[in-house]
Short mmCIF file of C-alpha atoms in Angstrom, two decimals:
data_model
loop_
_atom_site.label_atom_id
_atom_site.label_comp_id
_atom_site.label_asym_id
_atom_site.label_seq_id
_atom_site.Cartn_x
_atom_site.Cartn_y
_atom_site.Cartn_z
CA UNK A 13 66.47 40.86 -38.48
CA UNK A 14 67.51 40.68 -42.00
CA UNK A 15 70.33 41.81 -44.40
CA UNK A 16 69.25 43.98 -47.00
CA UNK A 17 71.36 43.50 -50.46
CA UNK A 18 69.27 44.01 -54.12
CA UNK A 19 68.09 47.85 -54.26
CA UNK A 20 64.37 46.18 -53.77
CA UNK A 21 64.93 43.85 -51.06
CA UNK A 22 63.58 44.77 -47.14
CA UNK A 23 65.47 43.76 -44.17
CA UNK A 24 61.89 42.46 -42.99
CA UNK A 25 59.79 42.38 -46.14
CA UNK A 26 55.88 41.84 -44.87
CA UNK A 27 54.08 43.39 -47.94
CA UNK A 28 52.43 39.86 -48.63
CA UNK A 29 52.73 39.66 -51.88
CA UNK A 30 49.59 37.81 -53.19
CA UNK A 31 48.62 35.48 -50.54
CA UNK A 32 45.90 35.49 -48.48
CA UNK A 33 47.07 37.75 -45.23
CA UNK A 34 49.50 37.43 -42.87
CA UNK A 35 48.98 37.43 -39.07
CA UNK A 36 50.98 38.19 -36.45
CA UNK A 37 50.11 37.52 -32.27
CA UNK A 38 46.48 37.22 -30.98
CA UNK A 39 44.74 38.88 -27.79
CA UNK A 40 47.25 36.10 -25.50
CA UNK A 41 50.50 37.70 -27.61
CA UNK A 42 53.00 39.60 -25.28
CA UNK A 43 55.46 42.13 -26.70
CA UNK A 44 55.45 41.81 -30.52
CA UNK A 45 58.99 43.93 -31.11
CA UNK A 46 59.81 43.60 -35.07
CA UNK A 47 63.33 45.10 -35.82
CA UNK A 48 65.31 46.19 -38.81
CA UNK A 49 66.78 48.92 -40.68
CA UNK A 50 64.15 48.47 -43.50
CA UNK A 51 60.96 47.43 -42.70
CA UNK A 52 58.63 47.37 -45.51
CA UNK A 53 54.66 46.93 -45.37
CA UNK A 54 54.05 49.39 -48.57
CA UNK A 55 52.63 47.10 -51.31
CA UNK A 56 50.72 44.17 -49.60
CA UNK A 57 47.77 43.24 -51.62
CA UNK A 58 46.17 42.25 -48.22
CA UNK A 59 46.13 43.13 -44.70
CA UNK A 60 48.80 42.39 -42.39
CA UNK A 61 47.08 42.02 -39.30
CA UNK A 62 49.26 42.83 -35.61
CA UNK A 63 48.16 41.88 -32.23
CA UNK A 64 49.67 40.90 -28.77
CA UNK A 65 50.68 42.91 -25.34
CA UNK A 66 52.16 45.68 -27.32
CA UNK A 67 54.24 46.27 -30.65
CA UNK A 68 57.58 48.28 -31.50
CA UNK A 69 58.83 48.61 -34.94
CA UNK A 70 62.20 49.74 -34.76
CA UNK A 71 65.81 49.95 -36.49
CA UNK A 72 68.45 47.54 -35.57
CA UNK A 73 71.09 50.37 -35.39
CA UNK A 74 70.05 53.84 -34.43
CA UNK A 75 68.05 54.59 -37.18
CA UNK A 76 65.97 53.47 -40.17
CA UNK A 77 67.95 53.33 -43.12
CA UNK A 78 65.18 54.24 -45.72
CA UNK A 79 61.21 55.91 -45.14
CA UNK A 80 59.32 53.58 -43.03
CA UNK A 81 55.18 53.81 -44.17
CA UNK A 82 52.60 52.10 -41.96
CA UNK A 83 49.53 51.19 -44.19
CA UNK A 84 47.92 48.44 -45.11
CA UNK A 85 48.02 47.16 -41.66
CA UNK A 86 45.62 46.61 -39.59
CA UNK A 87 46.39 46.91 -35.56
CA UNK A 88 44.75 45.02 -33.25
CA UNK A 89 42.81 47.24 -30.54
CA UNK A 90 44.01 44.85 -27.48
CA UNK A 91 47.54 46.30 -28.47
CA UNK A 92 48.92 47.64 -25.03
CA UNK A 93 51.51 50.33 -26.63
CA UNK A 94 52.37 51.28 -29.95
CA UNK A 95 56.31 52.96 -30.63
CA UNK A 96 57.41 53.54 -33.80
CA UNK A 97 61.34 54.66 -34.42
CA UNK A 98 64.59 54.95 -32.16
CA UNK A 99 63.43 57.54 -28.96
CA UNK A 100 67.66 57.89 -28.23
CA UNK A 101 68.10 59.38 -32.25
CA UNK A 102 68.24 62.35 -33.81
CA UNK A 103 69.01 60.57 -37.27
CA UNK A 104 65.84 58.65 -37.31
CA UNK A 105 64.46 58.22 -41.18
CA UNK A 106 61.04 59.29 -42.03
CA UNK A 107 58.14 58.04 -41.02
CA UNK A 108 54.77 58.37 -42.80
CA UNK A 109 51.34 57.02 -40.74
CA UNK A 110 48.70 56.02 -43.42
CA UNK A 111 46.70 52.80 -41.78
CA UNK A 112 44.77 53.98 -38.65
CA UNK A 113 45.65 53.14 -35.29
CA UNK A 114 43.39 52.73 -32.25
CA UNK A 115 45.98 51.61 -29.23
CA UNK A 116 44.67 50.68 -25.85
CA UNK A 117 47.79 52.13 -23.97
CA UNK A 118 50.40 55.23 -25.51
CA UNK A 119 51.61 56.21 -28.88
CA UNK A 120 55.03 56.89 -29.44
CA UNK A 121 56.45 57.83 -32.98
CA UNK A 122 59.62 58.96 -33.76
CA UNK A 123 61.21 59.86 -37.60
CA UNK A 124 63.31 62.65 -39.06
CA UNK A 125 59.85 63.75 -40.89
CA UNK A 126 56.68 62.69 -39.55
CA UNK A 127 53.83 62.22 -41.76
CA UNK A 128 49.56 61.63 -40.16
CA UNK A 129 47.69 60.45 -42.72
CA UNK A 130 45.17 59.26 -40.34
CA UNK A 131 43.78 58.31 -37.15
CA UNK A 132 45.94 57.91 -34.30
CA UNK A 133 43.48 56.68 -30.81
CA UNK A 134 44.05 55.39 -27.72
CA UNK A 135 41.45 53.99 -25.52
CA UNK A 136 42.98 53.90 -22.16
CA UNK A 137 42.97 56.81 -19.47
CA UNK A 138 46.06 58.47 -19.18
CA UNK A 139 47.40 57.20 -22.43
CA UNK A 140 49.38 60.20 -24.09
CA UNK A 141 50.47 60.33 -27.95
CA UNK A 142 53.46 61.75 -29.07
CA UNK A 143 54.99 62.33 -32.26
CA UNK A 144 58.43 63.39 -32.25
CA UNK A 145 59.92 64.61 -35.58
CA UNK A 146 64.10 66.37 -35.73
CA UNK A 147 62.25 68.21 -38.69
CA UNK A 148 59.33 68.30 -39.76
CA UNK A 149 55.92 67.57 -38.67
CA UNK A 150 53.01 66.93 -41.29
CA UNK A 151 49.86 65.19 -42.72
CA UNK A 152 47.15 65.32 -44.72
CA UNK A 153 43.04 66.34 -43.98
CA UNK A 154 42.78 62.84 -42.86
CA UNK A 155 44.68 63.47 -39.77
CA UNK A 156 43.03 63.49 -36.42
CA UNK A 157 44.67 62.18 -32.62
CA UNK A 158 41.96 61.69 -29.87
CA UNK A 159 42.94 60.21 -26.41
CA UNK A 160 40.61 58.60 -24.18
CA UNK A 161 38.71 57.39 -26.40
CA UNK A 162 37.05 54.35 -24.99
CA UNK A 163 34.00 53.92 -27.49
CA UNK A 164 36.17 54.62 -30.60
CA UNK A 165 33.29 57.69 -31.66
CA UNK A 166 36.27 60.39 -32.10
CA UNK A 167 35.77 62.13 -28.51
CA UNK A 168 37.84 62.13 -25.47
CA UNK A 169 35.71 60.43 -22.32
CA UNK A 170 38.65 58.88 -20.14
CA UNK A 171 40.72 61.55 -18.64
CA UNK A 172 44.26 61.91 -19.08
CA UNK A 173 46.07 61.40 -22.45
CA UNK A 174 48.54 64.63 -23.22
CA UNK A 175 49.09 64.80 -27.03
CA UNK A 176 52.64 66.07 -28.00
CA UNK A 177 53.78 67.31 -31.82
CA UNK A 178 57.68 68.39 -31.20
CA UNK A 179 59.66 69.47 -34.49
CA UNK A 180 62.86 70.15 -34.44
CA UNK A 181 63.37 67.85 -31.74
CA UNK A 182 67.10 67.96 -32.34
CA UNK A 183 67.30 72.01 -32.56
CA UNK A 184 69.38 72.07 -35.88
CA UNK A 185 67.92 73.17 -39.22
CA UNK A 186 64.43 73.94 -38.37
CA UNK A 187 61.40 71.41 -38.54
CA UNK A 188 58.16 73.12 -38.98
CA UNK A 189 54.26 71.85 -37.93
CA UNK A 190 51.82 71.60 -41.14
CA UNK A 191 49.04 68.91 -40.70
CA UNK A 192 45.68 70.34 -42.99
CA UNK A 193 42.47 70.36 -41.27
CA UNK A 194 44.05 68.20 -38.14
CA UNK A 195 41.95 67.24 -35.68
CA UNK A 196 43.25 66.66 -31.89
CA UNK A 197 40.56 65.62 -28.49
CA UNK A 198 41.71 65.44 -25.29
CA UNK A 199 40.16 65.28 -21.72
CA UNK A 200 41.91 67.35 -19.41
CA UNK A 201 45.02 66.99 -20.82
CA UNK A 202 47.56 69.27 -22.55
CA UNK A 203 47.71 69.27 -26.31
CA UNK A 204 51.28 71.15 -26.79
CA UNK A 205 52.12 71.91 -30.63
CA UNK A 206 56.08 72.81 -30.50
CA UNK A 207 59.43 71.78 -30.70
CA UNK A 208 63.35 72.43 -29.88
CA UNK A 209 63.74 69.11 -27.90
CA UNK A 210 61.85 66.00 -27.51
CA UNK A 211 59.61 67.64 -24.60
CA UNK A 212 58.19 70.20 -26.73
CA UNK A 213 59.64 73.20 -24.56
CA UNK A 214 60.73 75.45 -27.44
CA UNK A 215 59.91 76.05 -30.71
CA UNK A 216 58.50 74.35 -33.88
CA UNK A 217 60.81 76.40 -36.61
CA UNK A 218 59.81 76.79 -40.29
CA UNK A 219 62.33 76.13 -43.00
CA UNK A 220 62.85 76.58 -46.81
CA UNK A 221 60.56 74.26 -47.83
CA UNK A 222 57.77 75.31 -49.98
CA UNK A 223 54.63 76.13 -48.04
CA UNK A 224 56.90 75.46 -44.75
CA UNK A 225 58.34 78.96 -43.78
CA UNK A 226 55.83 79.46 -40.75
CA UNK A 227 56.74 77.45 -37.86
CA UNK A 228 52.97 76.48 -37.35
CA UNK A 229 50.39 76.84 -40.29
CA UNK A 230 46.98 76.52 -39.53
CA UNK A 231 44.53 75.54 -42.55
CA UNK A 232 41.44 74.29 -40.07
CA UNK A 233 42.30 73.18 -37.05
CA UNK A 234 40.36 72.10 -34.53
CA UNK A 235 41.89 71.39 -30.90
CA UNK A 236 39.54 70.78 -27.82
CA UNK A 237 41.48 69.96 -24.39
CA UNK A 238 38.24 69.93 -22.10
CA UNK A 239 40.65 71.27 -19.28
CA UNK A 240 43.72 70.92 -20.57
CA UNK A 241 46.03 73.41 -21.54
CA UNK A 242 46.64 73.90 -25.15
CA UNK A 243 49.98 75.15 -26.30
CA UNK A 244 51.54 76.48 -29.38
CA UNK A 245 54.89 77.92 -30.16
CA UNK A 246 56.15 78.47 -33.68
CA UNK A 247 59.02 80.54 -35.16
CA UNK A 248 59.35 81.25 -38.68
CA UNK A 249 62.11 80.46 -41.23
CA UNK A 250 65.20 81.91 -40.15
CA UNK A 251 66.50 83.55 -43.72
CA UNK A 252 64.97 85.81 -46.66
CA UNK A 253 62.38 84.54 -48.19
CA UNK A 254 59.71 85.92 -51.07
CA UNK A 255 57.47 88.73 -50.64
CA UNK A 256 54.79 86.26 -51.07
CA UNK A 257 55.94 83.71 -48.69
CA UNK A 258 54.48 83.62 -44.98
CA UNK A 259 56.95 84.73 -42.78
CA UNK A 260 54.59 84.30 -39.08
CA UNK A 261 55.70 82.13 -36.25
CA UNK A 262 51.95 81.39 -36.30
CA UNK A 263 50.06 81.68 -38.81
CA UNK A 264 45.91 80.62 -38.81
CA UNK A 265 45.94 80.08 -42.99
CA UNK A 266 43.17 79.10 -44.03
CA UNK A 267 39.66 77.22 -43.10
CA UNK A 268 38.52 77.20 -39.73
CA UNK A 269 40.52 77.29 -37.44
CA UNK A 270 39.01 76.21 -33.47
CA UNK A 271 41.06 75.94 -30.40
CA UNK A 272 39.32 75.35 -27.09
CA UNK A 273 40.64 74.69 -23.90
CA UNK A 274 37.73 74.20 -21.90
CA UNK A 275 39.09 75.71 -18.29
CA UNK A 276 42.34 75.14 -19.56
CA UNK A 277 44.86 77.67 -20.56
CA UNK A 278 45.77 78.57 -23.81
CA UNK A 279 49.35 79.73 -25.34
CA UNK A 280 50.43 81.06 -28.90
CA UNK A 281 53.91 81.87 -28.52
#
């Protein structure tokens, strides 16, 4: 816990300037829990390494106070759980994922925005991912989820392992799903791209945003559930907008675009 007070100072400052890495827990670590309202790892020079039972980064009040980016981090794979934001808030801060993460228990990330820039694995049956955004969920073509993932070769071979995206998690303003080229593997369990609450049970709603108006946008996808049901539910940008603006709940853009549940059902609401 720290007190922020220049405009470039951190409440917990682990960028690492120019020394040789920084540590933190090995495979005997419990709980590594690292709190503050600013937690900065953006301009290490170096790894900071994280290991131990399980690890929480999260504000000291109910929210961070500025963007919170995860790279240049490297997380140890004997890490039990991985939560990321305030799970009670709907005035988290944004979060942006850029280092890879390969968890052997459940993902939990919560922000006002959520950014994947990357891989997000667990490695543990029954390990579910969930990224929880009051507005907006996106990412880049780097961005890829797979549960169940024991060997760490991007399938799904331990059952069990639901992946959740839920926008608009506070239902107020909108919060739309855009992740280019996103790739999500499950083994018979749901993959559910939506929003309204924190359970995904309504609808992931488009907004004003450039290139944001369609509660879902598709620009090549590809979603495999094995036997799990595969949901999406999308609403588009409540107001006028430009003739040459996509207007769809749903809309498959661009690229291509694969979902397959396997047995499973499949919804586009």
């Amino acid at each position: 816990t720290g007190n922020s007070g220049a405009s470039n100072d951190k409440d917990i400052d682990l960028r690492n300037g120019t020394v040789g890495g920084l540590t933190i827990g090995d495979s005997d670590t419990g709980t590594v829990a690292i709190s503050g309202d600013q937690i900065d790892f953006s301009t290490s020079t170096s790894n900071v390494n994280i290991n131990g039972g399980a690890l929480t980064l999260a504000p000291n009040s109910d929210n961070f106070s500025s963007t919170l980016t995860l790279e240049n981090v490297t997380l140890g794979s004997n890490l039990g759980a991985l939560t990321i934001g305030e799970s009670a808030s709907n005035a988290n801060a944004d979060v942006i994922i850029s280092s890879a993460a390969t968890i052997a228990g459940a993902i939990n990330i919560y922000g006002a925005n959520v950014t994947l820039n990357n891989i997000l694995r667990t490695t543990t049956a029954n390990s579910n991912v969930n990224l929880i955004a009051s507005g907006t969920i996106s990412g880049n073509s780097s961005a890829a989820i797979y549960t169940g993932d024991s060997d760490s070769n991007n399938t799904a071979d331990l059952t069990g392992g639901s992946v959740l995206l839920a926008a608009d998690s506070d239902n107020s303003s909108g919060g739309a799903i855009r992740i280019a080229s996103l790739v999500i593997r499950t083994n018979a369990a749901n993959i559910t791209l939506a929003g309204g609450d924190a359970s995904g049970s309504g609808y992931a709603q488009g907004i004003s945003a450039s290139g944001q108006w369609e509660g879902i946008r598709a620009d090549g996808i590809d979603l495999a559930s094995n036997g799990g049901d595969i949901v999406l539910r999308g609403k588009s940008h409540n107001g006028s907008e430009s003739s040459n603006h996509g207007t769809s709940g749903i809309m498959m853009h661009s690229g291509t675009n694969s979902i397959n549940a396997g047995t499973g059902a499949i919804t586009i609401d």
